[in-house]
Amino acid sequence: MIDKKVLDFVVGKTNELIDAATCSSETKAAAQSWLAAIGTETEAEETKKYVAELEEDIMPIDTLIAFAESDAGAQVFGTDAPGVAAHAKEIKAAGGAYCDCPACAAVGEILEKKDLLLK
């Protein structure tokens, strides 16, 4: 059973994640499935699936830099691509390991509680 304070925190961050424009459809589905499983016999299994999805989908900063500087990144970010790459390099220079978009920020905060979620 997850500690109530931890659960409340992660539920709040999960709702932020779902509402983030940068949240992928797979992550959103995993988040919704986890929320629906809270308090049920499938909660532990859904928690494992949710954490695995979050670990898979958080964008490492080096991946973001490479993507923003690629042709595919230019297609996604358009004229903002150089700015996205520059911002990502600033994050890296400051010691950041992941993208700081709203979805990745929420995922990072949830994953900080991973050990408490999975115990």
XYZ file of C-alpha atoms in Angstrom:
119
model
C 0.000 0.000 0.000
C 1.383 3.377 -1.037
C 1.754 6.020 1.694
C -1.150 8.518 1.466
C 1.114 11.589 1.157
C 3.096 9.948 -1.629
C -0.073 8.766 -3.332
C -1.658 12.223 -3.162
C 1.518 13.805 -4.572
C 1.776 11.304 -7.430
C -1.945 11.586 -8.244
C -1.536 15.369 -8.474
C 1.530 15.096 -10.705
C -0.228 12.433 -12.791
C -3.113 14.808 -13.417
C -0.608 17.521 -14.408
C 0.987 15.012 -16.771
C -2.326 14.080 -18.378
C -3.125 17.776 -18.896
C 0.302 18.598 -20.382
C 0.218 19.336 -24.099
C 3.560 17.522 -24.448
C 2.276 14.249 -22.939
C 2.330 11.345 -25.398
C -0.826 9.321 -25.966
C 0.869 6.187 -24.569
C 1.886 7.949 -21.378
C -1.548 9.514 -21.001
C -3.182 6.080 -21.367
C -0.810 4.558 -18.791
C -1.517 7.431 -16.396
C -5.266 7.025 -16.772
C -5.039 3.252 -16.273
C -2.970 3.759 -13.125
C -5.403 6.304 -11.713
C -8.303 3.929 -12.397
C -6.487 1.072 -10.620
C -5.850 2.935 -7.359
C -7.491 1.046 -4.523
C -8.159 -2.055 -6.626
C -6.488 -5.466 -6.738
C -4.673 -4.384 -9.934
C -3.037 -1.326 -8.354
C 0.405 -2.925 -7.826
C 0.577 -4.289 -11.375
C -0.642 -1.013 -12.901
C 1.902 0.886 -10.800
C 4.706 -1.251 -12.266
C 3.389 -0.661 -15.798
C 3.012 3.062 -15.172
C 6.540 3.477 -13.812
C 7.943 1.487 -16.751
C 6.093 3.735 -19.213
C 7.338 6.869 -17.454
C 10.939 5.626 -17.530
C 10.593 4.854 -21.227
C 9.047 8.178 -22.186
C 11.022 10.783 -20.239
C 13.311 12.568 -22.714
C 17.019 12.489 -21.807
C 18.560 15.890 -22.471
C 21.105 14.548 -24.984
C 18.280 12.943 -26.958
C 16.380 16.224 -26.992
C 19.453 18.118 -28.211
C 20.082 15.615 -30.996
C 16.415 15.615 -32.006
C 16.095 19.415 -31.999
C 19.185 19.651 -34.221
C 17.936 16.996 -36.679
C 15.755 17.305 -39.770
C 12.942 15.537 -37.880
C 13.285 18.062 -35.061
C 13.068 20.914 -37.549
C 9.814 19.410 -38.838
C 8.369 19.172 -35.319
C 9.675 22.437 -33.872
C 9.822 24.468 -37.091
C 11.698 27.739 -36.742
C 11.846 27.166 -32.969
C 14.181 24.153 -33.367
C 17.440 26.124 -32.849
C 15.958 27.734 -29.728
C 14.848 24.360 -28.380
C 18.344 22.965 -28.950
C 19.937 25.990 -27.274
C 17.572 25.731 -24.296
C 18.326 22.005 -23.959
C 22.061 22.770 -23.982
C 21.504 25.284 -21.167
C 19.662 22.622 -19.164
C 22.548 20.215 -19.703
C 25.149 22.840 -18.766
C 23.238 23.462 -15.528
C 23.384 19.744 -14.711
C 19.900 18.778 -15.893
C 19.468 15.275 -17.219
C 16.029 15.551 -18.823
C 13.828 17.770 -20.930
C 11.955 20.357 -18.884
C 8.707 20.455 -20.875
C 5.581 20.144 -18.686
C 5.219 16.407 -19.315
C 8.868 15.534 -18.658
C 8.930 17.767 -15.574
C 5.914 15.928 -14.115
C 7.404 12.547 -15.017
C 10.679 13.466 -13.342
C 8.890 14.398 -10.129
C 6.864 11.177 -10.184
C 9.974 9.074 -10.799
C 11.627 10.674 -7.761
C 8.984 8.748 -5.772
C 9.480 5.515 -7.748
C 10.915 3.471 -4.869
C 8.022 4.493 -2.608
C 5.497 3.662 -5.325
C 6.908 0.220 -6.012
C 7.453 -0.973 -2.439
